Amino acid sequence: MQGATPPAAPAPAMAKQYDVLFRLLLIGDSGVGKTCLLCRFTDNEFHSSHISTIGVDFKMKTIEVDGIKVRIQIWDTAGQERYQTITKQYYRRAQGIFLVYDISSERSYQHIMKWVSDVDEYAPEGVQKILIGNKADEEQKRQVGREQGQQLAKEYGMDFYETSACTNLNIKESFTRLTELVLQAHRKELEGLRTRASNELALAELEEEEGKPEGPANSSKTCWC
Amino acid sequence: MDQSVAIQETLAEGEYCVIAVQGVLCEGDSRQSRLLGLVRYRLEHGSQEHALFLYTHRRMAITGDDVSLDQIVPVSRDFTLEEVSPDGELYILGSDVTIQLDTAELSLVFQLPFGSQTRMFLHEVARACPGFDPTTRDPEFLWLSRYRCAEPELELPTPRGCNSAPGTWPGYATIGGGGSNFDGLRPNGKGLPVDQSSRGQDKPESLQPRQNKSKSEITGMVRSSTITVSDKAHILSMQKFGLRDTIVKSHLVQKEEDYTYIQNFRFFVGTYNVNGQSPKECLRPWLSDGVQAPDVYCVGFQELDLSKEAFFFHDTPKEEEWFKAVSEGLHPDAKYAKVKLIRLVGIMLLLYVKQEHAAYVSEVEAETVGTGIMGRMGNKGGVAIRFQFHNTSICVVNSHLAAHIEEYERRNQDYKDICSRMQFCQLDPSRPPLTISKHDVILWLGDLNYRIEELDVEKVKKLIEEKDFQTLYAYDQLKIQVAAKTVFEGFTEGELTFQPTYKYDTGSDDWDTSEKCRAPAWCDRILWKGKNITQLSYQSHMALKTSDHKPVSSVFNIGVRVVNDELYRKTLEEIVRSLDKMENANIPSVSLSKREFCFQNVKYMQLKVESFTIHNGQVPCHFEFINKPDEESYCKQWLNANPSRGFLLPDSDIEIELELFVNKTTATKLNSGEDKIEDILVLHLDRGKDYFLSVSGNYLPSCFGSPIHTLCYMREPILDLPLETISELTLMPIRTGDDGSQLESPMEIPKELWMMVDYLYRNAIQQEDLFQQPGLRSEFEHVRDCLDTGMIDNLSASNHSVAEALLLFLESLPEPVICYSAYHNCLECSGNYTASKQVISTLPTFYRNVFHYLMAFLQELLKNSAKNHLDENILASIFGSLLLRNPAGHQKLDMTEKKKAQEFIHQFLCNPL
């Protein structure tokens, strides 16, 4: 007899596929390329012509981070100033926010300050932010230095990526990074999820939290929605 | 828009709105919109209870403020929900779904919209039904008590009072707002959307006699409303983890060959009837006969313990003894892990795998089936262990079938009973239990007890001595029964190359010498079923002498599907990507023919319409203009979208008209600049995007809607004044008493009023039915333009039109001629002329002037009553409600107030001023 130990982990093939769902939001001035970032990430497509997003759009994407299957709903918002009173109202539903500027537009970089203050005012506490300098392929038109981006990100305690939806630079990386940050921020809930093993209960409970509305009654369970 | 979110906001902790659908509650001829939410409550011990919450609601419910709980129907055992076709009507594809909801207490009929949301809803409700499993507890619904208030029967419609339980329905009081943007003067007279007014109606009795329909019949029908493949795409976008997970799994199963390969593993299968003995000798000759260590051991025993204690108390020290003996007898070249031990009285099965394989064993389940005394007891029967090894499902069965040579039919029946009654739970409790036959590989071992028939004992022994097993095998009952397809259908057995394993004198290799002198038989057998299985050996082990049986073993090479991790990941990613893609393609999306709307030079009471087309993409969807945060309506009061909500089929169009109309309610703020012709509308697609539509334009200020005192300070026509001046003057407060104004000297009354009255005085003093015939809209617009531009000389309109303009002017005054503050005083002294005059004298100068001026004019009219047929009563009734308006709500005066107001005016018409 060589010892009778119980079997270890379940076979990988039929493991549970989805653990978490949450929302990420893209904000920044009109024309910095928010919609392009989204299209590149979800559909791996790029269209150079600029069509203003007038409204709020979203797409779904499933990625695996740290062994957890994450379904993210990515919201793309209108950047134009006149819509901002309305788009701000969408912030409260996000767990993670991309603040996007265009490296070829000093103005869009300057406006990040205003976007950050809007996030502070409207987004839920503990929302994760990441700074994106998009259009990194347009080196010849560059108005904002890489260090400037880094500097600003540092000031606000954010991670920073220069991306290009056109050349697919750092797209997956930045989305994955923000997802990681959100996961980390909600580590406690996730631990609970994991220790309850791969049963359906755990899933459903998280699902419930996902669907729960904001409000004081819900304040004990922070901002999964 | 998932309306369950709105419901969720109203629920308590622990309650979860699984899904919601908006439907119409049908009671007789009454049709009322209701939001139906399926609410789940999880009890402490892990089970769940459900109830249907029915809400009244305003518009498409978006927040908790929009809904108000109407009644609760617990999903109890007698709850049924049945799809019915409306009386006598043929079912029309794509039409609404009519459902009937029954419980012991009530019966309700709903119409639900056609589509996947309704399908999902019915599916979820069917799943929530507690079913008829007598082993589960009846749901108690204690959690609903907080909704019950004083009502003893929570199934009854809860009275309205219940709804406003503190803190529960914060929005209750505000419901019913957001009605029409337009008052009665709206030009096209279109009504309100139907369901906005439905809130006001009180709920009629909803109890109907319960229909007589057998329970099983009804639930059967509901349960059959499952989701078809064509619905899959829609389900996906509902963000239900469970469903998506299931789809991924089914894709993975379909594509299994893409990421798995077949690898052979060595399985040792052994069976031994130990006749109630304890292990006395080493089992290695049986278990470790081969050179190569098996990967998996399946070892079965029968008659482990023949004592009464074992039979009645199911407890025996033999279990541990034999487990230990087996564990010690396993092949010495490998380390093994015990996966499972299962025992039914004397029938025991042990499963071991090499330790390195343990991580690939999953979903291990073990079950027993007794077929002994009374057909149920454990002295005969079978035990089984099922498990997943890598990606192959394996079931090992050890059975001890009925004894005695003539009982072969009983044995066949035992086999069938074991097959039908052996059921394994699945990981996913919603899936049906697994049976033995649902496995890729089945290994069946045991004392099957089939004997050798027709031959007498001596003949049998002779054939054995001659090792003529082939001849002997022809008389084997199992062989005969399998050939007759009465048992072990689809199973294979290897060739019997060993002598029968029963019955020996214990401790020897001698045939039974007891009184009964049993004929030898191949009682102990091993069979298999499945693909990629090769038998390497099939033998008995004569060396073991503990029992009256000899143990039997077989070694197999079994091809198991093993996952290539890298390919698996790739396949999974592909599936996930394609699902994401499908899901994104199924997010409703439309295109709009126009998104910016400019209304130039909007005038008072002039309808302006701009239209645009919504073109739908490939996903059917509901659209609706939704409120912006902190706003009561989806747009400004002077605007209206028609229709403001609706349903779009794939690739279909709908034209939306944006109607702009400034009336007395909205004019003043547009004059003052506090409001502008500027708005953003949010067009929301259910489960989809939001589109912003911007409205801009400019309003041409008008004397209509301007206060009396403002107009008195406007010496110029209003349209000749700069906007800032108009704004300033409009915002100027009313001053009571004579004000030594710092502004340039005001006029005594508004010149526009004078213009109209003067016109009537000159042209209409004898006009029959003056103020009683409607004017022409086109002429009103002309009058308005003349007044606002000061081109009074150009005024040419019928007397009736000018008269109507005068009435409209008075009606649109933001502060009536008799100021709101004086309203109640006036009513009080109605009938006392002196006191009435006293009240009038307290009015601000301009207002007093206007009042006297109008009364003087009316008295002039009365002097000509012979011609114009006017009398004091007619004029008092027309002007009473214009000059005296209730400050609380100037729309509806109650009759006594109306009478008093008329009486008040009447005094001034028949007495000298």
Coordinates of C-alpha atoms in Angstrom, one line a residue, chain A:
Chain A
M1 CA 0.0 0.0 0.0
Q2 CA 1.4 3.3 -1.1
G3 CA -0.9 5.6 0.7
A4 CA -4.5 6.5 -0.1
T5 CA -4.8 10.2 -0.7
P6 CA -7.9 11.8 -2.0
P7 CA -7.8 13.0 -5.6
A8 CA -6.6 16.6 -6.1
A9 CA -8.0 19.3 -8.4
P10 CA -10.8 18.6 -10.9
A11 CA -9.9 18.0 -14.5
P12 CA -9.4 21.2 -16.3
A13 CA -11.5 20.6 -19.3
M14 CA -14.9 21.1 -17.7
A15 CA -13.9 23.9 -15.3
K16 CA -16.2 26.8 -14.8
Q17 CA -15.8 29.4 -17.5
Y18 CA -16.9 32.7 -16.1
D19 CA -16.4 34.2 -12.8
V20 CA -16.8 37.9 -12.9
L21 CA -18.5 40.6 -14.8
F22 CA -17.9 44.3 -14.5
R23 CA -17.9 47.6 -16.4
L24 CA -15.1 49.7 -17.7
L25 CA -15.7 53.1 -19.2
L26 CA -13.8 55.1 -21.8
I27 CA -13.7 58.9 -21.3
G28 CA -11.8 61.7 -22.8
D29 CA -12.2 64.5 -25.3
S30 CA -13.9 64.1 -28.5
G31 CA -11.7 62.6 -31.2
V32 CA -9.0 61.1 -29.0
G33 CA -9.9 57.6 -30.3
K34 CA -12.0 56.0 -27.6
T35 CA -14.2 54.2 -30.0
C36 CA -11.2 53.0 -32.0
L37 CA -9.6 51.6 -28.8
L38 CA -12.8 49.7 -28.1
C39 CA -13.1 48.4 -31.7
R40 CA -9.5 47.3 -31.7
F41 CA -9.8 45.5 -28.4
T42 CA -13.1 43.7 -29.0
D43 CA -13.2 43.1 -32.8
N44 CA -9.5 43.7 -33.7
E45 CA -10.6 46.2 -36.2
F46 CA -9.5 49.8 -37.0
H47 CA -11.2 52.5 -39.0
S48 CA -9.3 55.7 -39.5
S49 CA -12.3 57.9 -40.2
H50 CA -13.7 59.7 -37.2
I51 CA -17.3 59.4 -36.5
S52 CA -18.3 61.1 -33.4
T53 CA -20.0 58.9 -30.8
I54 CA -23.2 60.7 -29.9
G55 CA -24.5 58.7 -27.1
V56 CA -23.2 55.8 -25.1
D57 CA -22.3 52.5 -26.7
F58 CA -20.9 49.3 -25.2
K59 CA -19.4 46.0 -26.2
M60 CA -18.7 42.8 -24.3
K61 CA -15.4 41.0 -24.1
T62 CA -14.3 38.0 -22.2
I63 CA -10.7 37.7 -21.0
E64 CA -8.8 35.6 -18.6
V65 CA -6.8 37.4 -15.9
D66 CA -4.9 35.6 -13.2
G67 CA -6.9 32.4 -13.9
I68 CA -10.2 34.2 -13.6
K69 CA -12.5 34.5 -16.5
V70 CA -13.7 38.0 -16.6
R71 CA -16.5 39.3 -18.7
I72 CA -16.1 43.0 -19.2
Q73 CA -18.7 45.4 -20.5
I74 CA -16.9 48.3 -22.0
W75 CA -18.8 51.6 -22.3
D76 CA -17.8 54.1 -24.9
T77 CA -19.1 57.6 -24.2
A78 CA -19.6 60.7 -26.2
G79 CA -16.6 63.0 -25.7
Q80 CA -18.2 66.3 -26.9
E81 CA -18.6 68.8 -24.1
R82 CA -22.3 69.5 -24.6
Y83 CA -23.1 65.9 -23.7
Q84 CA -21.0 65.8 -20.6
T85 CA -23.7 66.5 -18.1
I86 CA -25.4 63.4 -19.4
T87 CA -22.4 61.1 -19.8
K88 CA -21.2 61.8 -16.3
Q89 CA -24.2 60.0 -15.1
Y90 CA -22.8 56.8 -16.5
Y91 CA -19.7 57.0 -14.4
R92 CA -21.4 55.7 -11.3
R93 CA -21.9 52.3 -13.0
A94 CA -18.2 51.7 -13.7
Q95 CA -15.6 49.8 -11.8
G96 CA -12.8 51.0 -14.0
I97 CA -12.2 54.0 -16.1
F98 CA -9.8 54.8 -19.0
L99 CA -8.9 58.4 -19.2
V100 CA -7.8 58.9 -22.8
Y101 CA -6.0 61.8 -24.4
D102 CA -4.4 62.1 -27.9
I103 CA -0.6 62.6 -27.9
S104 CA -1.0 64.8 -30.9
S105 CA -3.4 67.2 -29.0
E106 CA -2.0 69.2 -26.1
R107 CA -5.6 70.4 -25.5
S108 CA -6.9 66.9 -24.9
Y109 CA -4.0 66.3 -22.5
Q110 CA -4.8 69.5 -20.6
H111 CA -8.4 68.4 -20.3
I112 CA -7.5 65.2 -18.5
M113 CA -7.5 67.3 -15.3
K114 CA -11.1 68.2 -15.8
W115 CA -12.0 64.5 -16.6
V116 CA -10.3 63.4 -13.5
S117 CA -12.3 65.8 -11.4
D118 CA -15.5 64.6 -13.0
V119 CA -14.6 61.0 -12.2
D120 CA -13.9 62.0 -8.6
E121 CA -17.3 63.6 -8.3
Y122 CA -19.4 61.1 -10.1
A123 CA -17.7 57.7 -10.1
P124 CA -18.1 55.3 -7.2
E125 CA -15.4 55.4 -4.5
G126 CA -12.6 52.9 -5.3
V127 CA -13.0 53.1 -9.0
Q128 CA -9.8 52.2 -10.8
K129 CA -8.3 54.6 -13.3
I130 CA -5.7 54.3 -15.9
L131 CA -4.3 57.0 -18.2
I132 CA -4.0 56.4 -21.9
G133 CA -2.1 58.5 -24.4
N134 CA -3.6 57.3 -27.7
K135 CA -2.4 57.7 -31.3
A136 CA 1.2 56.8 -30.4
D137 CA 1.8 56.0 -34.0
E138 CA 1.5 59.7 -35.0
E139 CA 5.0 60.5 -33.8
Q140 CA 5.4 63.3 -36.3
K141 CA 2.4 65.2 -34.9
R142 CA 3.3 64.6 -31.2
Q143 CA 2.5 67.5 -28.9
V144 CA 2.5 65.6 -25.6
G145 CA 5.7 64.0 -24.5
R146 CA 5.8 60.5 -23.1
E147 CA 7.2 61.9 -19.9
Q148 CA 4.4 64.4 -19.6
G149 CA 1.9 61.5 -19.7
Q150 CA 4.0 59.6 -17.1
Q151 CA 4.2 62.7 -15.0
L152 CA 0.5 63.3 -15.0
A153 CA -0.3 59.6 -14.3
K154 CA 2.1 59.7 -11.4
E155 CA 0.5 62.8 -10.0
Y156 CA -2.9 61.0 -10.0
G157 CA -1.5 57.7 -8.9
M158 CA -2.5 56.0 -12.1
D159 CA -0.9 53.5 -14.5
F160 CA 0.0 54.9 -17.9
Y161 CA 0.1 53.5 -21.4
E162 CA 0.8 55.1 -24.7
T163 CA -1.4 53.2 -27.1
S164 CA -2.2 53.0 -30.8
A165 CA -5.5 51.6 -32.0
C166 CA -4.0 51.9 -35.5
T167 CA -0.9 49.8 -34.9
N168 CA -2.5 47.7 -32.1
L169 CA 0.1 49.0 -29.6
N170 CA -0.5 48.3 -25.9
I171 CA -4.3 47.8 -26.5
K172 CA -4.6 44.3 -25.0
E173 CA -2.0 45.3 -22.3
S174 CA -3.9 48.3 -21.1
F175 CA -7.3 46.7 -21.0
T176 CA -5.8 43.7 -19.2
R177 CA -4.0 46.0 -16.8
L178 CA -7.2 47.9 -15.9
T179 CA -9.0 44.6 -15.5
E180 CA -6.3 43.4 -13.1
L181 CA -6.5 46.6 -11.1
V182 CA -10.3 46.2 -10.7
L183 CA -9.8 42.6 -9.7
Q184 CA -7.2 43.6 -7.2
A185 CA -9.5 46.3 -5.8
H186 CA -12.1 43.6 -5.3
R187 CA -9.8 40.9 -4.1
K188 CA -11.8 40.4 -1.0
E189 CA -15.0 39.6 -2.8
L190 CA -13.1 37.4 -5.2
E191 CA -11.4 35.4 -2.4
G192 CA -14.9 34.7 -1.1
L193 CA -15.8 33.6 -4.5
R194 CA -12.9 31.2 -4.8
T195 CA -13.1 29.6 -1.5
R196 CA -16.6 28.7 -2.1
A197 CA -15.2 26.5 -4.9
S198 CA -16.6 26.2 -8.3
N199 CA -20.3 25.9 -7.4
E200 CA -23.1 27.7 -9.0
L201 CA -24.1 29.5 -5.8
A202 CA -21.0 31.6 -5.9
L203 CA -21.7 32.6 -9.4
A204 CA -25.3 33.5 -8.8
E205 CA -24.4 35.6 -5.8
L206 CA -21.9 37.6 -7.7
E207 CA -24.4 38.0 -10.4
E208 CA -26.8 39.4 -7.9
E209 CA -24.4 41.9 -6.8
E210 CA -23.8 42.8 -10.3
G211 CA -27.5 43.5 -10.7
K212 CA -27.9 45.4 -7.5
P213 CA -28.6 49.1 -7.8
E214 CA -26.7 51.7 -6.0
G215 CA -28.0 53.2 -2.9
P216 CA -27.4 53.5 0.8
A217 CA -29.1 50.2 1.4
N218 CA -26.4 48.6 -0.6
S219 CA -23.4 50.5 0.7
S220 CA -22.0 47.6 2.6
K221 CA -21.3 45.8 -0.6
T222 CA -19.3 48.3 -2.4
C223 CA -19.5 49.2 -6.0
W224 CA -19.7 46.0 -8.0
C225 CA -22.0 48.0 -10.1

